[in-house]
Amino acid sequence: MVGLALLGYGVVGSGVAELLQKNAAHIEKKAGGKIGLRHILDIRDLSRTPYADLATQDFSQIENDPDVQVIVECIGGVGTALDYVSRALRAGKHVITSNKELVAEHGAELLAMAKERNLNFLFEGSVGGGIPVLRPLAQCLAANQLYEIVGILNGTSNYILTRMLHQSASFDEALREAKSYGYAESNPVDDVSGRDACRKICVLASLASGRHVYPAQVDTEGITQIGGSDMRFAQRNGYRVKLLGRAIFREPAVCNVIYVAPHLVPEDHPLAGVHDVFNAVWIHGDTVGEVMFYGRGAGREPTASAIAADIIDTAKHMTARKWLGWDPSDSRERLSPVELPSVWYVRTAQGGQLTEPMTARKYDAWARTLPKEPEYRMRVL
Amino acid sequence: MVGLALLGYGVVGSGVAELLQKNAAHIEKKAGGKIGLRHILDIRDLSRTPYADLATQDFSQIENDPDVQVIVECIGGVGTALDYVSRALRAGKHVITSNKELVAEHGAELLAMAKERNLNFLFEGSVGGGIPVLRPLAQCLAANQLYEIVGILNGTSNYILTRMLHQSASFDEALREAKSYGYAESNPVDDVSGRDACRKICVLASLASGRHVYPAQVDTEGITQIGGSDMRFAQRNGYRVKLLGRAIFREPAVCNVIYVAPHLVPEDHPLAGVHDVFNAVWIHGDTVGEVMFYGRGAGREPTASAIAADIIDTAKHMTARKWLGWDPSDSRERLSPVELPSVWYVRTAQGGQLTEPMTARKYDAWARTLPKEPEYRMRVL
């Protein structure tokens, strides 16, 4: 029997509780033993949920319960979540989270705390929701020198871009629709600003390079400036518009360029076929060539699927810890793509056009020579 | 230091030797120690290769070398390969292979031998070449009840179908071209007959269900009967033609339908965008929803990438064995899709048409009522 406590009974937390119950026999078989949910911490009143008798608002009750070995954090953010996760590790509990902000901002320190105490700190659900991507990257591609990772990492923005392209919706219409389907939060600023995608490409780049890459190092541009004419240009010229997180590696495994920005993606690129709320991570390695992982990148059930996989893996590694992580980094310098050459899509009052391949630095110099500054520009992948 | 022996210095074997050398420092870091290649067994003369001093033709030399802990089998087939792998396990050596025929036909017995002796028997490269798929399926989707696995599992046939669809090549032209690029073997019968895809869907179904599923249980149909008019019908009506391996599961994890056959795949299905020699495995689980793994399904380097990942994983699990496998099955009954309803594409002398959804049994009864028997038929996915 592995004793579990759940922090947060929101969308993801309630999904985890439900999944542990629904697929209990199956999960027990895979984990090699029963998973017993002992506490659910939430500031809300849980007396009308099926878990009323497990509810608590006092973290110290969980921290001090010797029968809790594993803590699943589904609070989100880096305030309370960081405090509780740190205390959980100090109390000798294994920790599982899908909190990308926590991992992107504090992964290295939490991983170090876990390592010191021979504890698991797992976070498969923090990138790509239910899509298996962190384990495959770390384990199955372990023999590869990686060149590049490119991901469609935010479902809300991909939904908006898909609607704008295929249904000629405006940005505002598409966003309203995303909200009405529950894809976008009431405050979707992290989605449309690229900040959410930024956290996820940081987690991927950290894992791939073995050194923490921080969101502050990442040039991040969102999708709010994309208009109907850009979409029409893409449509006519064989492109899709996608918000991409992109990390490029120098041998040996060092991330030297990382950024988030909308791109024109050629129709025959595998990322071009990733529509609606789906996410995908495309990876290029020296030996494997191109691989891509595709699926639902967010949502209650897919994220619960990833967390439950981490729970099973933790149950199988209670003493011999599973290592999936990276080391701290001293550097916080920006890893800007300014020297990365691309073909650029440029929108001027006269319409759209594509440039020759050039770096951002060259592009800026070139744009200044135009009679009027371009209204908008995007890289072509 | 982990001592390694390589059986077979063909396309894959030489790729493994080269990768271990090329990325040695990187692999050593990931494996937590040096990997030392001690023997290469091949019936050919290796005196002009860089490994002349490791060459042997005598397996007993490897079997009896106490410094060999891991044996990598790259011979292929189930004759010598089965003999050597069994002897290797009996001699207490961990075994890694990418031999899908060996795993599909004898996986259960070899897994049992490995389990008994606390040894690793790993075979990530047997399905999808370098694409991480077996570990993600077994580990990351562990909490899911799986409904279905559908794969484009043979690169040669996918290349031929892509050329026929996009360049209007005939089957024979496309096959000749595949041979000229080295994609197809001089004898490509296993590729175009579906037999190769059959072995791979067996490995996937066995892993997903936990019970061995044998190739003899699988209705297998190849691509040799597909003609230009079928391609034109697909093109005009928004489909791609793909050779699919398909396994459907009944809860709890029991594979009750498995088959290999060409299908019309709707253009908006993620498998429709998998072109040329690329492979992909699409999986539907109760919690994760749809996920897909995509990449180069075969070839020297991608397969070497998968084998090297298994080597690294074995090096990290020399005492605590990594379990990725299934149990034997008493049953060898066919798991035919005869009761599985589909829309059918039917080619008659009058041209192509689609039917209402119906089972194969019903389809056969319906086809007999036609004035003339249809020339060809395919399921629509």
CSV table of N, CA and C in Angstrom, one decimal, chain A residues 279-355:
chain,number,residue,atom,x,y,z
A,279,ASN,N,-1.7,19.2,-29.0
A,279,ASN,CA,-0.3,19.6,-28.9
A,279,ASN,C,0.6,18.6,-29.6
A,280,ALA,N,1.8,19.0,-29.9
A,280,ALA,CA,2.8,18.0,-30.4
A,280,ALA,C,4.2,18.6,-30.1
A,281,VAL,N,5.1,17.6,-29.9
A,281,VAL,CA,6.5,18.0,-29.7
A,281,VAL,C,7.3,17.2,-30.8
A,282,TRP,N,8.1,18.0,-31.6
A,282,TRP,CA,8.9,17.4,-32.7
A,282,TRP,C,10.3,17.5,-32.2
A,283,ILE,N,11.0,16.4,-32.4
A,283,ILE,CA,12.4,16.4,-31.9
A,283,ILE,C,13.3,15.9,-33.0
A,284,HIS,N,14.5,16.6,-33.2
A,284,HIS,CA,15.4,16.1,-34.1
A,284,HIS,C,16.7,15.7,-33.4
A,285,GLY,N,17.1,14.5,-33.6
A,285,GLY,CA,18.3,14.0,-33.0
A,285,GLY,C,19.3,13.5,-34.0
A,286,ASP,N,20.6,13.4,-33.7
A,286,ASP,CA,21.6,13.0,-34.7
A,286,ASP,C,21.4,11.6,-35.2
A,287,THR,N,20.8,10.7,-34.4
A,287,THR,CA,20.7,9.3,-34.8
A,287,THR,C,19.3,8.9,-35.1
A,288,VAL,N,18.4,9.3,-34.3
A,288,VAL,CA,17.0,8.9,-34.6
A,288,VAL,C,16.4,9.7,-35.7
A,289,GLY,N,17.0,10.8,-36.1
A,289,GLY,CA,16.3,11.7,-37.1
A,289,GLY,C,15.2,12.4,-36.5
A,290,GLU,N,14.1,12.5,-37.2
A,290,GLU,CA,12.9,13.3,-36.6
A,290,GLU,C,11.9,12.3,-35.9
A,291,VAL,N,11.5,12.7,-34.8
A,291,VAL,CA,10.3,12.0,-34.2
A,291,VAL,C,9.3,13.1,-33.7
A,292,MET,N,8.1,12.7,-33.5
A,292,MET,CA,7.1,13.6,-33.0
A,292,MET,C,6.1,12.9,-32.1
A,293,PHE,N,5.7,13.6,-31.0
A,293,PHE,CA,4.8,13.1,-30.1
A,293,PHE,C,3.5,13.9,-30.1
A,294,TYR,N,2.4,13.3,-30.2
A,294,TYR,CA,1.2,14.1,-30.5
A,294,TYR,C,0.0,13.7,-29.6
A,295,GLY,N,-0.8,14.6,-29.2
A,295,GLY,CA,-1.9,14.2,-28.4
A,295,GLY,C,-2.6,15.4,-27.7
A,296,ARG,N,-3.5,15.2,-26.8
A,296,ARG,CA,-4.2,16.2,-26.1
A,296,ARG,C,-3.3,16.8,-25.1
A,297,GLY,N,-3.0,18.1,-25.2
A,297,GLY,CA,-1.9,18.7,-24.4
A,297,GLY,C,-2.4,19.2,-23.1
A,298,ALA,N,-3.7,19.2,-22.8
A,298,ALA,CA,-4.1,19.7,-21.5
A,298,ALA,C,-5.5,19.1,-21.2
A,299,GLY,N,-6.1,19.5,-20.2
A,299,GLY,CA,-7.4,19.0,-19.8
A,299,GLY,C,-7.3,18.1,-18.7
A,300,ARG,N,-8.4,17.9,-18.0
A,300,ARG,CA,-8.6,17.1,-16.8
A,300,ARG,C,-8.0,15.7,-17.0
A,301,GLU,N,-8.6,15.0,-17.9
A,301,GLU,CA,-8.3,13.6,-18.0
A,301,GLU,C,-6.9,13.3,-18.6
A,302,PRO,N,-6.5,13.9,-19.7
A,302,PRO,CA,-5.1,13.7,-20.2
A,302,PRO,C,-4.0,14.0,-19.1
A,303,THR,N,-4.2,15.1,-18.4
A,303,THR,CA,-3.2,15.4,-17.4
A,303,THR,C,-3.3,14.4,-16.2
A,304,ALA,N,-4.5,14.0,-15.9
A,304,ALA,CA,-4.6,12.9,-14.8
A,304,ALA,C,-3.9,11.7,-15.3
A,305,SER,N,-4.0,11.3,-16.6
A,305,SER,CA,-3.3,10.1,-17.1
A,305,SER,C,-1.8,10.2,-16.9
A,306,ALA,N,-1.2,11.4,-17.1
A,306,ALA,CA,0.2,11.6,-16.9
A,306,ALA,C,0.6,11.5,-15.4
A,307,ILE,N,-0.2,12.1,-14.6
A,307,ILE,CA,0.0,12.1,-13.2
A,307,ILE,C,-0.1,10.6,-12.6
A,308,ALA,N,-1.1,9.9,-13.1
A,308,ALA,CA,-1.2,8.5,-12.6
A,308,ALA,C,0.0,7.7,-13.1
A,309,ALA,N,0.5,7.9,-14.3
A,309,ALA,CA,1.7,7.2,-14.7
A,309,ALA,C,2.9,7.5,-13.8
A,310,ASP,N,3.0,8.8,-13.3
A,310,ASP,CA,4.0,9.1,-12.4
A,310,ASP,C,3.8,8.4,-11.0
A,311,ILE,N,2.5,8.3,-10.6
A,311,ILE,CA,2.2,7.6,-9.4
A,311,ILE,C,2.7,6.2,-9.5
A,312,ILE,N,2.3,5.5,-10.6
A,312,ILE,CA,2.7,4.1,-10.8
A,312,ILE,C,4.2,4.0,-10.7
A,313,ASP,N,4.9,4.9,-11.4
A,313,ASP,CA,6.3,4.8,-11.5
A,313,ASP,C,7.0,5.0,-10.1
A,314,THR,N,6.4,5.9,-9.4
A,314,THR,CA,6.9,6.2,-8.0
A,314,THR,C,6.7,5.0,-7.2
A,315,ALA,N,5.5,4.4,-7.3
A,315,ALA,CA,5.2,3.2,-6.5
A,315,ALA,C,6.3,2.1,-6.7
A,316,LYS,N,6.7,2.0,-8.0
A,316,LYS,CA,7.7,1.0,-8.4
A,316,LYS,C,9.1,1.4,-8.0
A,317,HIS,N,9.3,2.7,-7.6
A,317,HIS,CA,10.7,3.2,-7.3
A,317,HIS,C,10.7,3.8,-6.0
A,318,MET,N,10.1,3.1,-4.9
A,318,MET,CA,10.0,3.8,-3.6
A,318,MET,C,11.4,3.9,-3.0
A,319,THR,N,12.3,2.9,-3.3
A,319,THR,CA,13.6,3.0,-2.7
A,319,THR,C,14.7,3.4,-3.8
A,320,ALA,N,14.7,2.7,-4.9
A,320,ALA,CA,15.6,3.1,-6.0
A,320,ALA,C,14.9,4.2,-6.8
A,321,ARG,N,15.3,5.4,-6.5
A,321,ARG,CA,14.7,6.6,-7.1
A,321,ARG,C,14.8,6.6,-8.6
A,322,LYS,N,13.8,7.1,-9.3
A,322,LYS,CA,13.7,7.3,-10.7
A,322,LYS,C,14.3,8.7,-11.0
A,323,TRP,N,15.4,8.8,-11.8
A,323,TRP,CA,16.0,10.1,-12.1
A,323,TRP,C,15.5,10.6,-13.5
A,324,LEU,N,14.9,11.7,-13.4
A,324,LEU,CA,14.5,12.3,-14.7
A,324,LEU,C,14.6,13.8,-14.4
A,325,GLY,N,15.7,14.4,-14.7
A,325,GLY,CA,15.8,15.8,-14.3
A,325,GLY,C,17.1,16.4,-14.8
A,326,TRP,N,17.6,17.4,-14.1
A,326,TRP,CA,18.7,18.2,-14.6
A,326,TRP,C,19.4,18.9,-13.5
A,327,ASP,N,20.5,19.5,-13.8
A,327,ASP,CA,21.3,20.2,-12.8
A,327,ASP,C,21.0,21.7,-12.9
A,328,PRO,N,21.4,22.4,-11.8
A,328,PRO,CA,21.2,23.8,-11.8
A,328,PRO,C,22.1,24.5,-12.9
A,329,SER,N,21.8,25.7,-13.1
A,329,SER,CA,22.7,26.5,-14.1
A,329,SER,C,23.0,27.8,-13.4
A,330,ASP,N,24.2,28.3,-13.6
A,330,ASP,CA,24.6,29.6,-13.0
A,330,ASP,C,24.1,30.7,-13.9
A,331,SER,N,23.9,30.4,-15.2
A,331,SER,CA,23.6,31.5,-16.1
A,331,SER,C,22.1,31.8,-16.2
A,332,ARG,N,21.8,33.0,-16.3
A,332,ARG,CA,20.4,33.4,-16.6
A,332,ARG,C,20.4,34.3,-17.8
A,333,GLU,N,21.4,34.3,-18.6
A,333,GLU,CA,21.5,35.2,-19.8
A,333,GLU,C,20.4,34.7,-20.9
A,334,ARG,N,20.0,35.7,-21.6
A,334,ARG,CA,19.0,35.4,-22.6
A,334,ARG,C,19.6,34.6,-23.7
A,335,LEU,N,18.8,33.6,-24.2
A,335,LEU,CA,19.3,32.7,-25.3
A,335,LEU,C,18.5,33.1,-26.6
A,336,SER,N,18.6,34.3,-26.9
A,336,SER,CA,17.8,34.9,-28.0
A,336,SER,C,18.1,34.3,-29.4
A,337,PRO,N,17.1,34.2,-30.3
A,337,PRO,CA,17.4,33.6,-31.6
A,337,PRO,C,17.9,34.7,-32.6
A,338,VAL,N,18.4,35.8,-32.1
A,338,VAL,CA,18.7,36.9,-33.0
A,338,VAL,C,19.7,36.5,-34.1
A,339,GLU,N,20.6,35.5,-33.9
A,339,GLU,CA,21.5,35.1,-34.9
A,339,GLU,C,21.0,33.9,-35.7
A,340,LEU,N,19.8,33.5,-35.4
A,340,LEU,CA,19.3,32.3,-36.1
A,340,LEU,C,18.6,32.7,-37.5
A,341,PRO,N,19.1,32.2,-38.6
A,341,PRO,CA,18.6,32.6,-39.9
A,341,PRO,C,17.2,31.9,-40.1
A,342,SER,N,16.3,32.7,-40.7
A,342,SER,CA,15.0,32.2,-41.1
A,342,SER,C,14.6,32.9,-42.4
A,343,VAL,N,13.7,32.3,-43.2
A,343,VAL,CA,12.9,33.0,-44.1
A,343,VAL,C,11.9,33.8,-43.3
A,344,TRP,N,11.6,35.0,-43.6
A,344,TRP,CA,10.6,35.8,-42.8
A,344,TRP,C,9.4,36.1,-43.7
A,345,TYR,N,8.2,36.0,-43.0
A,345,TYR,CA,7.0,36.5,-43.6
A,345,TYR,C,6.8,37.9,-43.1
A,346,VAL,N,6.5,38.8,-44.1
A,346,VAL,CA,6.4,40.2,-43.7
A,346,VAL,C,5.1,40.8,-44.2
A,347,ARG,N,4.4,41.4,-43.3
A,347,ARG,CA,3.1,42.0,-43.7
A,347,ARG,C,3.3,43.6,-43.8
A,348,THR,N,3.1,44.1,-45.0
A,348,THR,CA,3.1,45.6,-45.1
A,348,THR,C,1.8,46.0,-45.6
A,349,ALA,N,1.6,47.3,-45.7
A,349,ALA,CA,0.3,47.8,-46.2
A,349,ALA,C,0.0,47.2,-47.6
A,350,GLN,N,1.1,46.8,-48.3
A,350,GLN,CA,0.9,46.3,-49.7
A,350,GLN,C,0.5,44.8,-49.7
A,351,GLY,N,0.6,44.2,-48.5
A,351,GLY,CA,0.3,42.7,-48.5
A,351,GLY,C,1.4,41.9,-47.9
A,352,GLY,N,1.3,40.6,-48.0
A,352,GLY,CA,2.3,39.7,-47.4
A,352,GLY,C,3.4,39.4,-48.4
A,353,GLN,N,4.6,39.1,-47.9
A,353,GLN,CA,5.7,38.6,-48.8
A,353,GLN,C,6.6,37.8,-47.9
A,354,LEU,N,7.5,37.0,-48.6
A,354,LEU,CA,8.5,36.2,-47.9
A,354,LEU,C,9.9,36.8,-48.3
A,355,THR,N,10.8,36.8,-47.3
A,355,THR,CA,12.1,37.3,-47.6
A,355,THR,C,13.1,36.1,-47.9
